[in-house]
Short mmCIF file of C-alpha atoms and ligand atoms in Angstrom, two decimals:
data_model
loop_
_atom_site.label_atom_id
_atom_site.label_comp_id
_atom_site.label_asym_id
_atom_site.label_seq_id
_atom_site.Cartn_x
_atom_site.Cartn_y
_atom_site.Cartn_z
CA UNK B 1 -58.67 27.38 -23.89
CA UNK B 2 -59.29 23.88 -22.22
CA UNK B 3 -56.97 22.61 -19.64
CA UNK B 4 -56.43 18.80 -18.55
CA UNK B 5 -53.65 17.48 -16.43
CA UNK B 6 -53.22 13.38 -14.72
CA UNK B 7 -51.01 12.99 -11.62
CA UNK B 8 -47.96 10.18 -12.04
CA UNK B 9 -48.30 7.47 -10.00
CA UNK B 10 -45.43 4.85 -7.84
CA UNK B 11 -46.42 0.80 -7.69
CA UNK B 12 -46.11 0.46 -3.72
CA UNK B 13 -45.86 -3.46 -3.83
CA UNK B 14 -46.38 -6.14 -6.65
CA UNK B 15 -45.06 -4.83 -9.88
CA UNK B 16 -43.66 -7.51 -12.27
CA UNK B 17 -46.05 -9.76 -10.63
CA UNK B 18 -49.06 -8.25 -11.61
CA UNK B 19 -48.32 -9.40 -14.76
CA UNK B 20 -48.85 -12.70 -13.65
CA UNK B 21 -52.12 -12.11 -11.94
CA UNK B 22 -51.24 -11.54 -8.35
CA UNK B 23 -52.39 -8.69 -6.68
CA UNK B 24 -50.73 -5.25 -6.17
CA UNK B 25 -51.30 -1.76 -5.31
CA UNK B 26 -50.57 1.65 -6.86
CA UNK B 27 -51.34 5.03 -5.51
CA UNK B 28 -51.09 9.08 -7.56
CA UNK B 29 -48.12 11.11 -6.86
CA UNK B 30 -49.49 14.18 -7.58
CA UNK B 31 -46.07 16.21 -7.57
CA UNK B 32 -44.98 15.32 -10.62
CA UNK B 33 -48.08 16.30 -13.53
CA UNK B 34 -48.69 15.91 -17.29
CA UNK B 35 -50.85 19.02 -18.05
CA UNK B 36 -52.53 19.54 -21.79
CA UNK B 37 -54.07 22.40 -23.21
CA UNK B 38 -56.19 22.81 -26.72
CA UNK B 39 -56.63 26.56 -28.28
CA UNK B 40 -59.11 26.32 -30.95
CA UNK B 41 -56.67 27.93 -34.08
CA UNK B 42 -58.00 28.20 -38.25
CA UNK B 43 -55.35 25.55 -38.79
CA UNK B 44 -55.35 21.40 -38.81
CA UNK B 45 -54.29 19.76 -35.58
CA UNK B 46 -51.13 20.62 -34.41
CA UNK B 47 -49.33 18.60 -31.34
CA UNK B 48 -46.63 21.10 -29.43
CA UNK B 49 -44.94 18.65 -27.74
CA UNK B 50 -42.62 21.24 -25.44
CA UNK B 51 -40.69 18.38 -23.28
CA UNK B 52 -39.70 16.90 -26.46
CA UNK B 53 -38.85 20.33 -28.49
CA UNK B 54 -41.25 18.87 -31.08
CA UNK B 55 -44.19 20.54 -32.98
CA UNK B 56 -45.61 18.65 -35.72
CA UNK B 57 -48.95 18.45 -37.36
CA UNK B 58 -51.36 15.60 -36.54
CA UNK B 59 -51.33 13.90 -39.56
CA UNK B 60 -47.89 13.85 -40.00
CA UNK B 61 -47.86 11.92 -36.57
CA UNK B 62 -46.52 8.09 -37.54
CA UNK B 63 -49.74 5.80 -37.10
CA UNK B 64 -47.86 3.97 -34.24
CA UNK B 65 -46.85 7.18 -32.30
CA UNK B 66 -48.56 7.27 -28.67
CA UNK B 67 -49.45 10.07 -29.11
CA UNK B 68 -51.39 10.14 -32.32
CA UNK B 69 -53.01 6.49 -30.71
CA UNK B 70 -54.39 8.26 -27.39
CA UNK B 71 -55.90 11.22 -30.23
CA UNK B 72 -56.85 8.51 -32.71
CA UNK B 73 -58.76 6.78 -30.07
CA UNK B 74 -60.41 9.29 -27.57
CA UNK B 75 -62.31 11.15 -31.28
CA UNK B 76 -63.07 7.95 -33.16
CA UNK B 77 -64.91 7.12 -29.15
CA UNK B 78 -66.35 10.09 -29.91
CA UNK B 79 -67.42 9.98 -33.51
CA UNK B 80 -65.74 13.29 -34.56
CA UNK B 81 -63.11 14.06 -36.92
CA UNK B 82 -59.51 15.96 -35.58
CA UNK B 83 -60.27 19.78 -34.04
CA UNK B 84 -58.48 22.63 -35.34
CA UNK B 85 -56.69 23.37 -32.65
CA UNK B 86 -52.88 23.26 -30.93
CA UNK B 87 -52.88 20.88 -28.38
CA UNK B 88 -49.93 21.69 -26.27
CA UNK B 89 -48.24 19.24 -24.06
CA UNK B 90 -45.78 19.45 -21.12
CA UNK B 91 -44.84 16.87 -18.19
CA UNK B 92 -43.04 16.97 -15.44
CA UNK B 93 -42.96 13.23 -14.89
CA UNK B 94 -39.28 11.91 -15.86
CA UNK B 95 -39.69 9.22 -18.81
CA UNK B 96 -39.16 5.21 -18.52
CA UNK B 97 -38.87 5.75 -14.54
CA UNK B 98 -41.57 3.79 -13.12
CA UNK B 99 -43.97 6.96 -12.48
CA UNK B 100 -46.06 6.22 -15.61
CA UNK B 101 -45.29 9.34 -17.42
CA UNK B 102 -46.77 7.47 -20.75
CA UNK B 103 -50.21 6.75 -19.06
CA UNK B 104 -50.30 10.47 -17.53
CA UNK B 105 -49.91 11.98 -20.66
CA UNK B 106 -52.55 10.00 -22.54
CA UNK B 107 -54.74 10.70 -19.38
CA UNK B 108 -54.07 14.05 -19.94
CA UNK B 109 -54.64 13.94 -23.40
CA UNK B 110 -58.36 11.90 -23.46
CA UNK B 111 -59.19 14.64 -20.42
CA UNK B 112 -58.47 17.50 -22.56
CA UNK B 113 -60.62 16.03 -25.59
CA UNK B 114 -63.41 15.15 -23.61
CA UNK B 115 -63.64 18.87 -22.03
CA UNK B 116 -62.97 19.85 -25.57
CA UNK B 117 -65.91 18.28 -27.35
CA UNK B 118 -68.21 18.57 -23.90
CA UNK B 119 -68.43 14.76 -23.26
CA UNK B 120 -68.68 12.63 -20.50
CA UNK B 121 -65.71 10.44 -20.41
CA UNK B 122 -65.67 8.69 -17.00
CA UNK B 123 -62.29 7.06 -15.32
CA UNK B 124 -63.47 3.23 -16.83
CA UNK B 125 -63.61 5.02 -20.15
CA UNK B 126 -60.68 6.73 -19.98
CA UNK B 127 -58.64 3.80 -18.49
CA UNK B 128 -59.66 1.57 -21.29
CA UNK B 129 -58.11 4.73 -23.94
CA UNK B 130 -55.15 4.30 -21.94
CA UNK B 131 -54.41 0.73 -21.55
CA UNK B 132 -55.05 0.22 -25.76
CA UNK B 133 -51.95 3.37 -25.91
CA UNK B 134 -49.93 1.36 -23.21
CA UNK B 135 -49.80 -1.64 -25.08
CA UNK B 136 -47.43 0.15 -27.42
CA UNK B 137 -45.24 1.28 -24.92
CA UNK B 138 -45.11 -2.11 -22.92
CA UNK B 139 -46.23 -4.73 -25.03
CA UNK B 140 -48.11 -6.80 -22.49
CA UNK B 141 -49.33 -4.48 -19.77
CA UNK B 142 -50.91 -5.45 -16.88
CA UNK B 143 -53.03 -2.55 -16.80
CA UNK B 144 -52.14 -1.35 -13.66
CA UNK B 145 -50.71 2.08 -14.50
CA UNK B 146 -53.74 3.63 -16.37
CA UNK B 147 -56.28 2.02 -13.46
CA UNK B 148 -54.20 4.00 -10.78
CA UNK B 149 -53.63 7.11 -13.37
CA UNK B 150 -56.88 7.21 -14.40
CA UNK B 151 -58.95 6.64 -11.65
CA UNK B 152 -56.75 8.66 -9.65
CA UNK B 153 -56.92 6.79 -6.69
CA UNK B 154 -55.23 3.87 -4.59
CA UNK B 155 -56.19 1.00 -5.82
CA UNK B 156 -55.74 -2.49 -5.30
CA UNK B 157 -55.18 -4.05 -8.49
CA UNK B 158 -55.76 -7.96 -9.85
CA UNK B 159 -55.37 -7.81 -13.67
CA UNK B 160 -58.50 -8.93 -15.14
CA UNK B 161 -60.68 -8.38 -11.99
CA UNK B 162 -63.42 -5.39 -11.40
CA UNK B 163 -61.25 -2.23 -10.15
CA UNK B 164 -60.59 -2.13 -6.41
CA UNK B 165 -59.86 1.26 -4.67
CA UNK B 166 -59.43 1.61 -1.04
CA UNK B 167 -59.35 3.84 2.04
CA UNK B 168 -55.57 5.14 3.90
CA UNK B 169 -56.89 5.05 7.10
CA UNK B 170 -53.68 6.93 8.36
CA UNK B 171 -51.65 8.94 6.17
CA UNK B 172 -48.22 7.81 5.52
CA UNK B 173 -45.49 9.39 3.66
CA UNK B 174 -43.21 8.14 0.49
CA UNK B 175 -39.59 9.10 -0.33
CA UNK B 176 -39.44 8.54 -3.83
CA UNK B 177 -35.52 8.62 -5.78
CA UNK B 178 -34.46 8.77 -8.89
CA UNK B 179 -31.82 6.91 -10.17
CA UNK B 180 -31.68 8.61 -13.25
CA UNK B 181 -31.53 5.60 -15.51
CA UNK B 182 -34.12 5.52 -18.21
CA UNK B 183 -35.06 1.89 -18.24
CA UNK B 184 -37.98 0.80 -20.98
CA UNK B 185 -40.28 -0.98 -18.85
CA UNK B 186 -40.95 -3.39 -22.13
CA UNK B 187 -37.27 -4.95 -21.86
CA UNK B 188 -37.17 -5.71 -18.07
CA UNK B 189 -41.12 -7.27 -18.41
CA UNK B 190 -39.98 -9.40 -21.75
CA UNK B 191 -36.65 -10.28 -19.34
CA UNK B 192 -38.86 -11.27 -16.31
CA UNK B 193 -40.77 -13.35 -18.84
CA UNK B 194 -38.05 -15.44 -20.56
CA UNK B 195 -36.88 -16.36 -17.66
CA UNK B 196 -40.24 -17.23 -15.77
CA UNK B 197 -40.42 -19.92 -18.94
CA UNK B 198 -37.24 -21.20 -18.29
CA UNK B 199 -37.95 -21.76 -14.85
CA UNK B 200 -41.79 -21.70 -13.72
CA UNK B 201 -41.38 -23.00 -10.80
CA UNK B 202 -38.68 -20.67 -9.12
CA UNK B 203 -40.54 -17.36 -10.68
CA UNK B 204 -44.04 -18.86 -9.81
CA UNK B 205 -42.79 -18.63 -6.08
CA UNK B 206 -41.23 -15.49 -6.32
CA UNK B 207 -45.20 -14.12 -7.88
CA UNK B 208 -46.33 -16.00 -4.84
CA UNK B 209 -44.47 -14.04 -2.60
CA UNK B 210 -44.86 -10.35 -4.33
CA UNK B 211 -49.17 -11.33 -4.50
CA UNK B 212 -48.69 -12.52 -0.74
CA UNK B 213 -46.83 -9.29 0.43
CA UNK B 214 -49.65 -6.69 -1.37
CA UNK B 215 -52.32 -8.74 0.54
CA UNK B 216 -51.00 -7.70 3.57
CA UNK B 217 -49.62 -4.51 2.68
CA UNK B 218 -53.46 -3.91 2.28
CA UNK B 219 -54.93 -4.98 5.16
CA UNK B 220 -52.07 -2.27 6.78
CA UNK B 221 -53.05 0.83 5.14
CA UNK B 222 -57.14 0.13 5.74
CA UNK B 223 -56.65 -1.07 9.23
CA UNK B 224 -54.04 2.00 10.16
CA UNK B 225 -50.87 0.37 10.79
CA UNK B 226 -48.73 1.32 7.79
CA UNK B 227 -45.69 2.23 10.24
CA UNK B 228 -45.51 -2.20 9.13
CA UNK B 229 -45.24 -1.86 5.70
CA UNK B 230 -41.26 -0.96 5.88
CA UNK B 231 -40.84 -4.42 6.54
CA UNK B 232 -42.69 -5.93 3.51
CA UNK B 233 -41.15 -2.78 1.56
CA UNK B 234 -37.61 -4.56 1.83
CA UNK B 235 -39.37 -8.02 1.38
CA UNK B 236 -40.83 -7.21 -1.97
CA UNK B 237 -37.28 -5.39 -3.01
CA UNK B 238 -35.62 -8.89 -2.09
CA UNK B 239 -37.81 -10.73 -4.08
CA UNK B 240 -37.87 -8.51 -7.17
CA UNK B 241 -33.93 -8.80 -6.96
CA UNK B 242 -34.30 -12.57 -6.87
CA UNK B 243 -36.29 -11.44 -10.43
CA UNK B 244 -33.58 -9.82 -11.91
CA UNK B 245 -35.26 -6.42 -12.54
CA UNK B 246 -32.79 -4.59 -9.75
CA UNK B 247 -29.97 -3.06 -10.51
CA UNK B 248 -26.68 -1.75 -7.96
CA UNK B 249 -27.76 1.75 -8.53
CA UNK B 250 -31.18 0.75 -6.84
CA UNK B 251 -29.49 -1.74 -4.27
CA UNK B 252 -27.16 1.40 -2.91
CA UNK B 253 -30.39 3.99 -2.90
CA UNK B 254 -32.13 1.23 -1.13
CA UNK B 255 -29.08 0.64 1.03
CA UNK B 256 -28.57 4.55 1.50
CA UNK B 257 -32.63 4.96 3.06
CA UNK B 258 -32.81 2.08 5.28
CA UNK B 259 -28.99 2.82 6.69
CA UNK B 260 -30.86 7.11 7.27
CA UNK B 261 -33.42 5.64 8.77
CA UNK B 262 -36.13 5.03 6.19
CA UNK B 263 -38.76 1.88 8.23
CA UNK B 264 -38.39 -0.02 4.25
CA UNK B 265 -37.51 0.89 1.17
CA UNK B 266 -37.42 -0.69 -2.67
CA UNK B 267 -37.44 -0.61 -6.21
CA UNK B 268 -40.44 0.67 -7.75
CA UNK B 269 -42.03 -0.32 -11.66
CA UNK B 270 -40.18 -1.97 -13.96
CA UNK B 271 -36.61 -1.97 -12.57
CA UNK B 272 -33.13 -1.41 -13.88
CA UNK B 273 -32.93 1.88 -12.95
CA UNK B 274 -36.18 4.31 -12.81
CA UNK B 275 -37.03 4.92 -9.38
CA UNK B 276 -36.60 3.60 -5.67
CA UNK B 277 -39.69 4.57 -2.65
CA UNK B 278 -38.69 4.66 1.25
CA UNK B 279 -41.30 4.76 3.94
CA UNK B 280 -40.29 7.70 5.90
CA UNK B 281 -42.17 9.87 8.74
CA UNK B 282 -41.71 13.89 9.59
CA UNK B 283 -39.02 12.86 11.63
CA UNK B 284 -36.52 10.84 9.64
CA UNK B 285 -37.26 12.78 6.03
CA UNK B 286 -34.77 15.00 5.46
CA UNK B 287 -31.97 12.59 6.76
CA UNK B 288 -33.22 9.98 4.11
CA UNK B 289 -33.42 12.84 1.59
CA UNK B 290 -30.27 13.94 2.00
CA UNK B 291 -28.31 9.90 2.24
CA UNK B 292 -30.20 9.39 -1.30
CA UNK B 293 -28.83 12.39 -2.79
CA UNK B 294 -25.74 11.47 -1.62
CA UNK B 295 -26.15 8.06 -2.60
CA UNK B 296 -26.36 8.88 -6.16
CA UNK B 297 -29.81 9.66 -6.26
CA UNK B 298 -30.86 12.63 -9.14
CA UNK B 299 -33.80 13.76 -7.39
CA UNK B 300 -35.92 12.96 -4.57
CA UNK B 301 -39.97 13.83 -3.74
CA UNK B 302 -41.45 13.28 -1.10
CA UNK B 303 -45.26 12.43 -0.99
CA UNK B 304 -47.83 11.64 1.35
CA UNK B 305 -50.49 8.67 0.38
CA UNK B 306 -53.97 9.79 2.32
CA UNK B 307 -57.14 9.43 1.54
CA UNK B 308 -57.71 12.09 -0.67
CA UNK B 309 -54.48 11.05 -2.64
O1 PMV R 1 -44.58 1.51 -15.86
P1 PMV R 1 -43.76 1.01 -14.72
O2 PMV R 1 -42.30 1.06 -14.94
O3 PMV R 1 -44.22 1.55 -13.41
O4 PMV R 1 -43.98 -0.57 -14.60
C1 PMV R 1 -45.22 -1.13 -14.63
C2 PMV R 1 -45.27 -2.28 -13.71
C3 PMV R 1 -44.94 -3.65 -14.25
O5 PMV R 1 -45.57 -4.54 -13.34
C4 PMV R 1 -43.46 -3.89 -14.25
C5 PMV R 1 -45.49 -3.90 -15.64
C6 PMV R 1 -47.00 -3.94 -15.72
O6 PMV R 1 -47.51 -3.89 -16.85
O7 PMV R 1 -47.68 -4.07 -14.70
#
């Protein structure tokens, strides 16, 4: 039996803006896991889908399901024809939250195949599976959830530019909340976009301002300091409220951290509900923990970024 898993991952700074080009950086939360496994069986493939309650033959998959695209994809790379074989499937990343459960679990999948069929399927390779699958689930990715996913590392993103991954000089640790509201990631980018075209000026600023705030937040983590990025935590948040993509849930968890004593603390991926990160240290943790639970929060992790990540 093979085995394949792919961490989730939080945007630290720059989501929505990445879209447009401007930089911004993503690192693995590896908490929260999608894990495959294939059993060679006599039958056709069979996808056992146990999140979802759902076991259903391969070809009975609808052409435009993700995961019949990741499949589809990762054995036509490979020149081979569907295994016979139960490929069983189980996350624990919560779905259309901003911790790129979709990209984890094609990861997972293109992992398992490769180990599968003994092939050497390197992050670039895998990361390009991924993005073509993402484009069903977001319509116009950025591309910045199977980089991080896939190469399972920091990295600084620029959409379109050579992958960038970088050293956490000093460890620093995430709160990460839940609000518990799915929110599609599709409808708050298509959102962000109408109204950049009705008013390119105002959102063009706003980019600015998200691109200008991951620069920095980068210099931080390879230089040591990340006790500053609270600050520019609550400076992107402002600006991706000024977007539209926030929501009051996410205002009150954000609210909730920085009143516990969290150094920053916003909205993470798409928006609209999904999750909210806090910079926290040993010290402060539990009290921010426990204000975002009772702030509404569903669940909270707590991760450290280092360089191992
Ligand atoms: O998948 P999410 O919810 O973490 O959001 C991805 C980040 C966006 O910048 C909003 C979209 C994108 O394609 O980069």
């Amino acid at each position: 039996m093979i085995t394949a898993t792919a961490s989730g991952k939080i945007i630290l700074f720059g989501e929505h803006a990445v879209v447009y080009q401007r930089p911004a950086i993503a690192v693995p939360v590896s908490q929260v896991q999608a894990r495959v496994t294939i059993k060679k069986t006599k039958q056709p493939l069979t996808i056992d889908a146990q999140d979802q309650r759902r076991k259903i033959s391969y070809t009975d998959l609808r052409d435009d399901d993700p995961l019949k695209a990741i499949i589809r994809l990762t054995l036509t790379s490979f020149k081979v024809t569907p295994p016979h074989a139960t490929l069983t499937l189980h996350s624990t990343i919560p779905i259309a939250s901003g911790l790129g459960s979709g990209a984890a679990v094609s990861t997972a999948i293109a992992r398992a195949l490769a180990k599968y069929f003994k092939r050497d399927l390197d992050s670039a390779a895998i990361s390009s599976l991924v993005y073509e699958v993402e484009k069903i689930h977001h319509g116009t990715p950025s591309g910045i959830d199977n980089t991080v996913i896939a190469y399972s590392k920091p990295v600084y993103f620029v959409r379109g530019q050579p992958i960038e991954t970088f050293n956490v000089a000093q460890p620093f640790r995430i709160a990460i909340a839940d609000t518990g509201i799915q929110s599609p990631t599709k409808i708050a980018v298509g959102d962000v976009r109408a109204a950049w075209e009705a008013d390119k000026d105002r959102y063009e600023k706003i980019f600015d301002g998200c691109g200008g705030i991951a620069q920095h937040a980068r210099k931080l983590i390879k230089e040591g300091q990340p006790d500053q990025l609270g600050s520019l935590m609550n400076e992107n948040h402002e600006l991706l409220r000024q977007m539209g993509v926030s929501c009051r849930e996410l205002d009150d968890l954000v609210d909730a951290a920085t009143r516990a004593g969290a150094f920053g603390a916003k909205l993470s991926g798409g928006g609209r509900g999904g999750n909210m990160i806090a910079l926290v240290n040993e010290s402060n943790e539990s009290r921010v923990r426990e204000a975002l639970m009772g702030a509404g929060a569903k669940r909270v992790l707590i991760t450290e970024v280092n360089r191992d990540t």
